[in-house]
Amino acid sequence: MARKVLAVLAVVTLTAVGAYAQERVGGAGRFEIGAFPGGGMFFTKSSNGNEPEFGNYALGGSFTFNVNRWIGIEGEAGGTLGLNQSFSFNDTELTDQQSPNTWMYHGNVVANLVSNDRALVPYVTGGLGGVTLSPRGEAEMLGVNDYKTFLAGNFGGGVKWFATPHVGFRGDYRLFVVKDNESAPLFFGNETRYGHRAQGGMIFT
């Protein structure tokens, strides 16, 4: 009986050790390169209702330097592509109107909730940067006649899953707070604007 109990304990122990080792297969290296080909950015309506809500297609990339297993410094750049949609602006109902494109660039601190040498790594992040409104496309119809850059902060989080030691996947959500500017066009930026971004992509280490 004792031998059976010891055998069961040995199997359980070996299984646990194997699962723990498997959990730590992969993980981030010192550097991570992220590519985000798909996502969405949604700006809510301004508090006074003068600046409309709209959504854009989001894409971009990132480079992360992991100071240690818990903290990383990340630089990200990308933008959003305007989509044809309906919204109310300047007391006019617009249908099939393309929203303006934007450029986005931020520096962030990434804090891993577990050490990043595991296969599954949830994280929180936040940082500062800029959002530039572009006059290209149909933006001039909305009063966006030149490039305008706004200070912006972001915070959020997500999860990284490392399928192999050097390739992983990442899902990310951010809340952006775009600071108002008195010289901004009427369409965007006269008031503080809030944007929600969700995107997915791959990580290479």
PDB file of C-alpha atoms in Angstrom:
ATOM      1  CA  MET A   1       0.000   0.000   0.000  1.00  0.00           C
ATOM      2  CA  ALA A   2       2.798   2.382   0.929  1.00  0.00           C
ATOM      3  CA  ARG A   3       4.507   1.673  -2.381  1.00  0.00           C
ATOM      4  CA  LYS A   4       1.310   2.519  -4.262  1.00  0.00           C
ATOM      5  CA  VAL A   5       0.960   5.780  -2.351  1.00  0.00           C
ATOM      6  CA  LEU A   6       4.604   6.668  -3.031  1.00  0.00           C
ATOM      7  CA  ALA A   7       4.151   5.816  -6.707  1.00  0.00           C
ATOM      8  CA  VAL A   8       1.072   8.042  -6.947  1.00  0.00           C
ATOM      9  CA  LEU A   9       2.907  10.871  -5.177  1.00  0.00           C
ATOM     10  CA  ALA A  10       5.850  10.474  -7.539  1.00  0.00           C
ATOM     11  CA  VAL A  11       3.583  10.634 -10.593  1.00  0.00           C
ATOM     12  CA  VAL A  12       1.767  13.700  -9.237  1.00  0.00           C
ATOM     13  CA  THR A  13       5.084  15.412  -8.432  1.00  0.00           C
ATOM     14  CA  LEU A  14       6.585  14.664 -11.837  1.00  0.00           C
ATOM     15  CA  THR A  15       3.399  15.846 -13.553  1.00  0.00           C
ATOM     16  CA  ALA A  16       3.409  19.098 -11.583  1.00  0.00           C
ATOM     17  CA  VAL A  17       7.093  19.696 -12.311  1.00  0.00           C
ATOM     18  CA  GLY A  18       6.524  18.964 -15.993  1.00  0.00           C
ATOM     19  CA  ALA A  19       3.542  21.338 -16.135  1.00  0.00           C
ATOM     20  CA  TYR A  20       5.528  24.048 -14.379  1.00  0.00           C
ATOM     21  CA  ALA A  21       8.432  23.588 -16.777  1.00  0.00           C
ATOM     22  CA  GLN A  22       6.086  23.601 -19.741  1.00  0.00           C
ATOM     23  CA  GLU A  23       4.471  26.797 -18.475  1.00  0.00           C
ATOM     24  CA  ARG A  24       7.867  28.482 -18.527  1.00  0.00           C
ATOM     25  CA  VAL A  25       8.756  27.313 -22.037  1.00  0.00           C
ATOM     26  CA  GLY A  26       9.064  30.325 -24.304  1.00  0.00           C
ATOM     27  CA  GLY A  27       8.572  33.681 -22.690  1.00  0.00           C
ATOM     28  CA  ALA A  28      10.029  37.032 -23.615  1.00  0.00           C
ATOM     29  CA  GLY A  29      13.697  37.695 -24.237  1.00  0.00           C
ATOM     30  CA  ARG A  30      15.529  40.903 -23.493  1.00  0.00           C
ATOM     31  CA  PHE A  31      13.935  42.508 -26.557  1.00  0.00           C
ATOM     32  CA  GLU A  32      10.507  42.138 -28.162  1.00  0.00           C
ATOM     33  CA  ILE A  33       9.332  43.330 -31.566  1.00  0.00           C
ATOM     34  CA  GLY A  34       5.557  43.554 -31.966  1.00  0.00           C
ATOM     35  CA  ALA A  35       3.525  43.778 -35.172  1.00  0.00           C
ATOM     36  CA  PHE A  36      -0.168  44.688 -34.987  1.00  0.00           C
ATOM     37  CA  PRO A  37      -1.869  44.384 -38.393  1.00  0.00           C
ATOM     38  CA  GLY A  38      -5.410  44.365 -37.066  1.00  0.00           C
ATOM     39  CA  GLY A  39      -7.415  46.392 -34.582  1.00  0.00           C
ATOM     40  CA  GLY A  40      -9.911  49.161 -34.021  1.00  0.00           C
ATOM     41  CA  MET A  41      -9.876  52.640 -32.475  1.00  0.00           C
ATOM     42  CA  PHE A  42     -13.095  54.270 -31.289  1.00  0.00           C
ATOM     43  CA  PHE A  43     -13.304  57.903 -30.130  1.00  0.00           C
ATOM     44  CA  THR A  44     -16.332  58.801 -28.017  1.00  0.00           C
ATOM     45  CA  LYS A  45     -18.293  62.004 -28.492  1.00  0.00           C
ATOM     46  CA  SER A  46     -16.951  65.112 -26.732  1.00  0.00           C
ATOM     47  CA  SER A  47     -18.640  66.205 -23.510  1.00  0.00           C
ATOM     48  CA  ASN A  48     -20.490  69.118 -25.138  1.00  0.00           C
ATOM     49  CA  GLY A  49     -21.548  66.957 -28.088  1.00  0.00           C
ATOM     50  CA  ASN A  50     -19.967  69.210 -30.721  1.00  0.00           C
ATOM     51  CA  GLU A  51     -17.250  66.738 -31.700  1.00  0.00           C
ATOM     52  CA  PRO A  52     -18.680  63.437 -32.947  1.00  0.00           C
ATOM     53  CA  GLU A  53     -17.855  59.857 -32.103  1.00  0.00           C
ATOM     54  CA  PHE A  54     -16.139  57.860 -34.839  1.00  0.00           C
ATOM     55  CA  GLY A  55     -14.176  54.691 -35.377  1.00  0.00           C
ATOM     56  CA  ASN A  56     -11.004  53.934 -37.358  1.00  0.00           C
ATOM     57  CA  TYR A  57      -9.004  50.848 -38.325  1.00  0.00           C
ATOM     58  CA  ALA A  58      -5.863  50.621 -36.152  1.00  0.00           C
ATOM     59  CA  LEU A  59      -2.443  49.150 -36.954  1.00  0.00           C
ATOM     60  CA  GLY A  60       1.147  49.631 -35.830  1.00  0.00           C
ATOM     61  CA  GLY A  61       4.246  48.159 -34.263  1.00  0.00           C
ATOM     62  CA  SER A  62       6.249  48.227 -31.043  1.00  0.00           C
ATOM     63  CA  PHE A  63       9.727  47.647 -29.657  1.00  0.00           C
ATOM     64  CA  THR A  64      10.147  46.613 -26.020  1.00  0.00           C
ATOM     65  CA  PHE A  65      13.282  46.468 -23.883  1.00  0.00           C
ATOM     66  CA  ASN A  66      12.706  44.245 -20.851  1.00  0.00           C
ATOM     67  CA  VAL A  67      14.649  45.661 -17.933  1.00  0.00           C
ATOM     68  CA  ASN A  68      13.928  42.465 -16.009  1.00  0.00           C
ATOM     69  CA  ARG A  69      11.234  39.768 -15.920  1.00  0.00           C
ATOM     70  CA  TRP A  70       8.696  42.181 -14.433  1.00  0.00           C
ATOM     71  CA  ILE A  71       9.238  45.583 -16.083  1.00  0.00           C
ATOM     72  CA  GLY A  72       9.689  46.618 -19.708  1.00  0.00           C
ATOM     73  CA  ILE A  73      10.125  49.929 -21.542  1.00  0.00           C
ATOM     74  CA  GLU A  74       8.163  50.088 -24.783  1.00  0.00           C
ATOM     75  CA  GLY A  75       8.066  52.415 -27.750  1.00  0.00           C
ATOM     76  CA  GLU A  76       5.138  52.086 -30.132  1.00  0.00           C
ATOM     77  CA  ALA A  77       4.227  53.781 -33.381  1.00  0.00           C
ATOM     78  CA  GLY A  78       1.411  53.393 -35.857  1.00  0.00           C
ATOM     79  CA  GLY A  79      -1.858  55.011 -36.652  1.00  0.00           C
ATOM     80  CA  THR A  80      -5.458  54.630 -37.640  1.00  0.00           C
ATOM     81  CA  LEU A  81      -7.102  54.624 -41.055  1.00  0.00           C
ATOM     82  CA  GLY A  82     -10.343  56.525 -41.561  1.00  0.00           C
ATOM     83  CA  LEU A  83     -13.457  54.524 -42.388  1.00  0.00           C
ATOM     84  CA  ASN A  84     -16.645  55.540 -44.161  1.00  0.00           C
ATOM     85  CA  GLN A  85     -19.390  55.907 -41.556  1.00  0.00           C
ATOM     86  CA  SER A  86     -22.316  58.042 -40.438  1.00  0.00           C
ATOM     87  CA  PHE A  87     -22.165  60.702 -37.728  1.00  0.00           C
ATOM     88  CA  SER A  88     -23.511  64.143 -36.857  1.00  0.00           C
ATOM     89  CA  PHE A  89     -21.149  67.110 -37.157  1.00  0.00           C
ATOM     90  CA  ASN A  90     -21.715  70.859 -37.204  1.00  0.00           C
ATOM     91  CA  ASP A  91     -25.498  70.364 -37.073  1.00  0.00           C
ATOM     92  CA  THR A  92     -25.343  68.166 -40.170  1.00  0.00           C
ATOM     93  CA  GLU A  93     -26.053  64.452 -40.476  1.00  0.00           C
ATOM     94  CA  LEU A  94     -23.264  62.931 -42.569  1.00  0.00           C
ATOM     95  CA  THR A  95     -23.641  59.534 -44.185  1.00  0.00           C
ATOM     96  CA  ASP A  96     -20.877  57.500 -45.799  1.00  0.00           C
ATOM     97  CA  GLN A  97     -18.334  60.089 -44.629  1.00  0.00           C
ATOM     98  CA  GLN A  98     -14.701  59.068 -44.216  1.00  0.00           C
ATOM     99  CA  SER A  99     -13.180  59.938 -40.837  1.00  0.00           C
ATOM    100  CA  PRO A 100      -9.652  61.452 -40.671  1.00  0.00           C
ATOM    101  CA  ASN A 101      -6.542  59.288 -40.464  1.00  0.00           C
ATOM    102  CA  THR A 102      -4.265  59.643 -37.436  1.00  0.00           C
ATOM    103  CA  TRP A 103      -0.634  58.965 -36.573  1.00  0.00           C
ATOM    104  CA  MET A 104       0.157  57.732 -33.054  1.00  0.00           C
ATOM    105  CA  TYR A 105       3.417  57.345 -31.118  1.00  0.00           C
ATOM    106  CA  HIS A 106       3.911  56.609 -27.433  1.00  0.00           C
ATOM    107  CA  GLY A 107       6.488  55.582 -24.863  1.00  0.00           C
ATOM    108  CA  ASN A 108       5.142  53.186 -22.232  1.00  0.00           C
ATOM    109  CA  VAL A 109       6.096  51.269 -19.112  1.00  0.00           C
ATOM    110  CA  VAL A 110       4.908  47.658 -19.163  1.00  0.00           C
ATOM    111  CA  ALA A 111       4.439  45.844 -15.841  1.00  0.00           C
ATOM    112  CA  ASN A 112       4.023  42.070 -16.056  1.00  0.00           C
ATOM    113  CA  LEU A 113       1.639  40.554 -13.522  1.00  0.00           C
ATOM    114  CA  VAL A 114       3.721  37.361 -13.596  1.00  0.00           C
ATOM    115  CA  SER A 115       7.336  36.995 -14.637  1.00  0.00           C
ATOM    116  CA  ASN A 116       7.709  37.201 -18.408  1.00  0.00           C
ATOM    117  CA  ASP A 117       9.596  33.900 -18.736  1.00  0.00           C
ATOM    118  CA  ARG A 118       6.269  32.072 -18.776  1.00  0.00           C
ATOM    119  CA  ALA A 119       4.230  31.055 -21.799  1.00  0.00           C
ATOM    120  CA  LEU A 120       1.242  33.202 -20.728  1.00  0.00           C
ATOM    121  CA  VAL A 121       2.004  36.718 -19.485  1.00  0.00           C
ATOM    122  CA  PRO A 122      -0.765  39.168 -18.487  1.00  0.00           C
ATOM    123  CA  TYR A 123       0.377  42.785 -18.153  1.00  0.00           C
ATOM    124  CA  VAL A 124      -0.688  46.350 -17.465  1.00  0.00           C
ATOM    125  CA  THR A 125       0.820  49.367 -19.203  1.00  0.00           C
ATOM    126  CA  GLY A 126       0.672  53.137 -19.448  1.00  0.00           C
ATOM    127  CA  GLY A 127       2.557  56.019 -20.987  1.00  0.00           C
ATOM    128  CA  LEU A 128       2.640  59.331 -22.842  1.00  0.00           C
ATOM    129  CA  GLY A 129       2.938  60.356 -26.460  1.00  0.00           C
ATOM    130  CA  GLY A 130       1.141  62.084 -29.274  1.00  0.00           C
ATOM    131  CA  VAL A 131      -1.757  61.764 -31.687  1.00  0.00           C
ATOM    132  CA  THR A 132      -1.525  63.593 -35.018  1.00  0.00           C
ATOM    133  CA  LEU A 133      -4.651  64.315 -37.038  1.00  0.00           C
ATOM    134  CA  SER A 134      -4.040  64.017 -40.787  1.00  0.00           C
ATOM    135  CA  PRO A 135      -5.641  66.249 -43.476  1.00  0.00           C
ATOM    136  CA  ARG A 136      -5.392  63.541 -46.158  1.00  0.00           C
ATOM    137  CA  GLY A 137      -8.375  61.933 -47.858  1.00  0.00           C
ATOM    138  CA  GLU A 138     -11.737  63.519 -47.137  1.00  0.00           C
ATOM    139  CA  ALA A 139     -10.548  65.212 -43.923  1.00  0.00           C
ATOM    140  CA  GLU A 140     -10.700  68.699 -45.445  1.00  0.00           C
ATOM    141  CA  MET A 141     -14.467  68.297 -45.739  1.00  0.00           C
ATOM    142  CA  LEU A 142     -14.484  68.141 -41.918  1.00  0.00           C
ATOM    143  CA  GLY A 143     -12.319  71.237 -41.469  1.00  0.00           C
ATOM    144  CA  VAL A 144      -9.062  69.323 -40.986  1.00  0.00           C
ATOM    145  CA  ASN A 145      -6.809  71.371 -43.273  1.00  0.00           C
ATOM    146  CA  ASP A 146      -3.362  70.610 -41.872  1.00  0.00           C
ATOM    147  CA  TYR A 147      -1.567  68.211 -39.546  1.00  0.00           C
ATOM    148  CA  LYS A 148      -2.372  68.831 -35.887  1.00  0.00           C
ATOM    149  CA  THR A 149      -0.624  67.025 -33.024  1.00  0.00           C
ATOM    150  CA  PHE A 150      -2.086  66.546 -29.546  1.00  0.00           C
ATOM    151  CA  LEU A 151      -0.479  65.362 -26.320  1.00  0.00           C
ATOM    152  CA  ALA A 152      -1.989  62.034 -25.293  1.00  0.00           C
ATOM    153  CA  GLY A 153      -1.724  59.587 -22.432  1.00  0.00           C
ATOM    154  CA  ASN A 154      -2.743  55.951 -22.433  1.00  0.00           C
ATOM    155  CA  PHE A 155      -3.229  53.127 -20.015  1.00  0.00           C
ATOM    156  CA  GLY A 156      -4.553  49.598 -20.310  1.00  0.00           C
ATOM    157  CA  GLY A 157      -3.327  46.042 -20.467  1.00  0.00           C
ATOM    158  CA  GLY A 158      -3.509  42.729 -22.202  1.00  0.00           C
ATOM    159  CA  VAL A 159      -1.933  39.317 -22.456  1.00  0.00           C
ATOM    160  CA  LYS A 160       1.010  37.798 -24.298  1.00  0.00           C
ATOM    161  CA  TRP A 161       1.103  34.132 -25.238  1.00  0.00           C
ATOM    162  CA  PHE A 162       4.440  32.707 -26.354  1.00  0.00           C
ATOM    163  CA  ALA A 163       3.714  29.701 -28.573  1.00  0.00           C
ATOM    164  CA  THR A 164       7.464  29.041 -29.044  1.00  0.00           C
ATOM    165  CA  PRO A 165      10.621  30.487 -27.467  1.00  0.00           C
ATOM    166  CA  HIS A 166      10.820  33.222 -30.129  1.00  0.00           C
ATOM    167  CA  VAL A 167       7.299  33.779 -31.466  1.00  0.00           C
ATOM    168  CA  GLY A 168       4.177  34.804 -29.578  1.00  0.00           C
ATOM    169  CA  PHE A 169       0.811  36.488 -29.865  1.00  0.00           C
ATOM    170  CA  ARG A 170      -0.495  39.572 -28.078  1.00  0.00           C
ATOM    171  CA  GLY A 171      -3.928  41.010 -27.409  1.00  0.00           C
ATOM    172  CA  ASP A 172      -3.970  44.608 -26.165  1.00  0.00           C
ATOM    173  CA  TYR A 173      -6.514  47.195 -24.963  1.00  0.00           C
ATOM    174  CA  ARG A 174      -5.801  50.898 -24.310  1.00  0.00           C
ATOM    175  CA  LEU A 175      -7.768  53.894 -23.137  1.00  0.00           C
ATOM    176  CA  PHE A 176      -6.352  57.098 -24.680  1.00  0.00           C
ATOM    177  CA  VAL A 177      -6.857  60.558 -23.214  1.00  0.00           C
ATOM    178  CA  VAL A 178      -6.119  63.251 -25.822  1.00  0.00           C
ATOM    179  CA  LYS A 179      -5.460  66.719 -24.378  1.00  0.00           C
ATOM    180  CA  ASP A 180      -7.512  69.587 -25.799  1.00  0.00           C
ATOM    181  CA  ASN A 181      -6.013  72.405 -27.872  1.00  0.00           C
ATOM    182  CA  GLU A 182      -7.686  75.762 -28.574  1.00  0.00           C
ATOM    183  CA  SER A 183      -6.320  75.857 -32.134  1.00  0.00           C
ATOM    184  CA  ALA A 184      -7.697  72.431 -33.010  1.00  0.00           C
ATOM    185  CA  PRO A 185     -10.227  71.998 -35.835  1.00  0.00           C
ATOM    186  CA  LEU A 186     -13.889  71.911 -34.817  1.00  0.00           C
ATOM    187  CA  PHE A 187     -14.092  68.200 -35.632  1.00  0.00           C
ATOM    188  CA  PHE A 188     -11.523  67.029 -33.076  1.00  0.00           C
ATOM    189  CA  GLY A 189      -9.481  68.365 -30.176  1.00  0.00           C
ATOM    190  CA  ASN A 190     -11.162  71.512 -28.870  1.00  0.00           C
ATOM    191  CA  GLU A 191     -12.087  69.418 -25.846  1.00  0.00           C
ATOM    192  CA  THR A 192     -10.381  66.500 -24.171  1.00  0.00           C
ATOM    193  CA  ARG A 193     -11.145  63.397 -26.225  1.00  0.00           C
ATOM    194  CA  TYR A 194     -11.249  59.765 -25.112  1.00  0.00           C
ATOM    195  CA  GLY A 195     -10.426  56.860 -27.375  1.00  0.00           C
ATOM    196  CA  HIS A 196     -10.592  53.096 -26.949  1.00  0.00           C
ATOM    197  CA  ARG A 197      -8.214  50.871 -28.902  1.00  0.00           C
ATOM    198  CA  ALA A 198      -8.216  47.083 -29.130  1.00  0.00           C
ATOM    199  CA  GLN A 199      -5.785  45.221 -31.337  1.00  0.00           C
ATOM    200  CA  GLY A 200      -4.044  41.894 -31.797  1.00  0.00           C
ATOM    201  CA  GLY A 201      -0.710  40.940 -33.263  1.00  0.00           C
ATOM    202  CA  MET A 202       2.470  38.893 -33.096  1.00  0.00           C
ATOM    203  CA  ILE A 203       5.620  39.183 -30.988  1.00  0.00           C
ATOM    204  CA  PHE A 204       9.142  38.223 -32.034  1.00  0.00           C
ATOM    205  CA  THR A 205      11.909  37.862 -29.451  1.00  0.00           C
TER     206      THR A 205
END
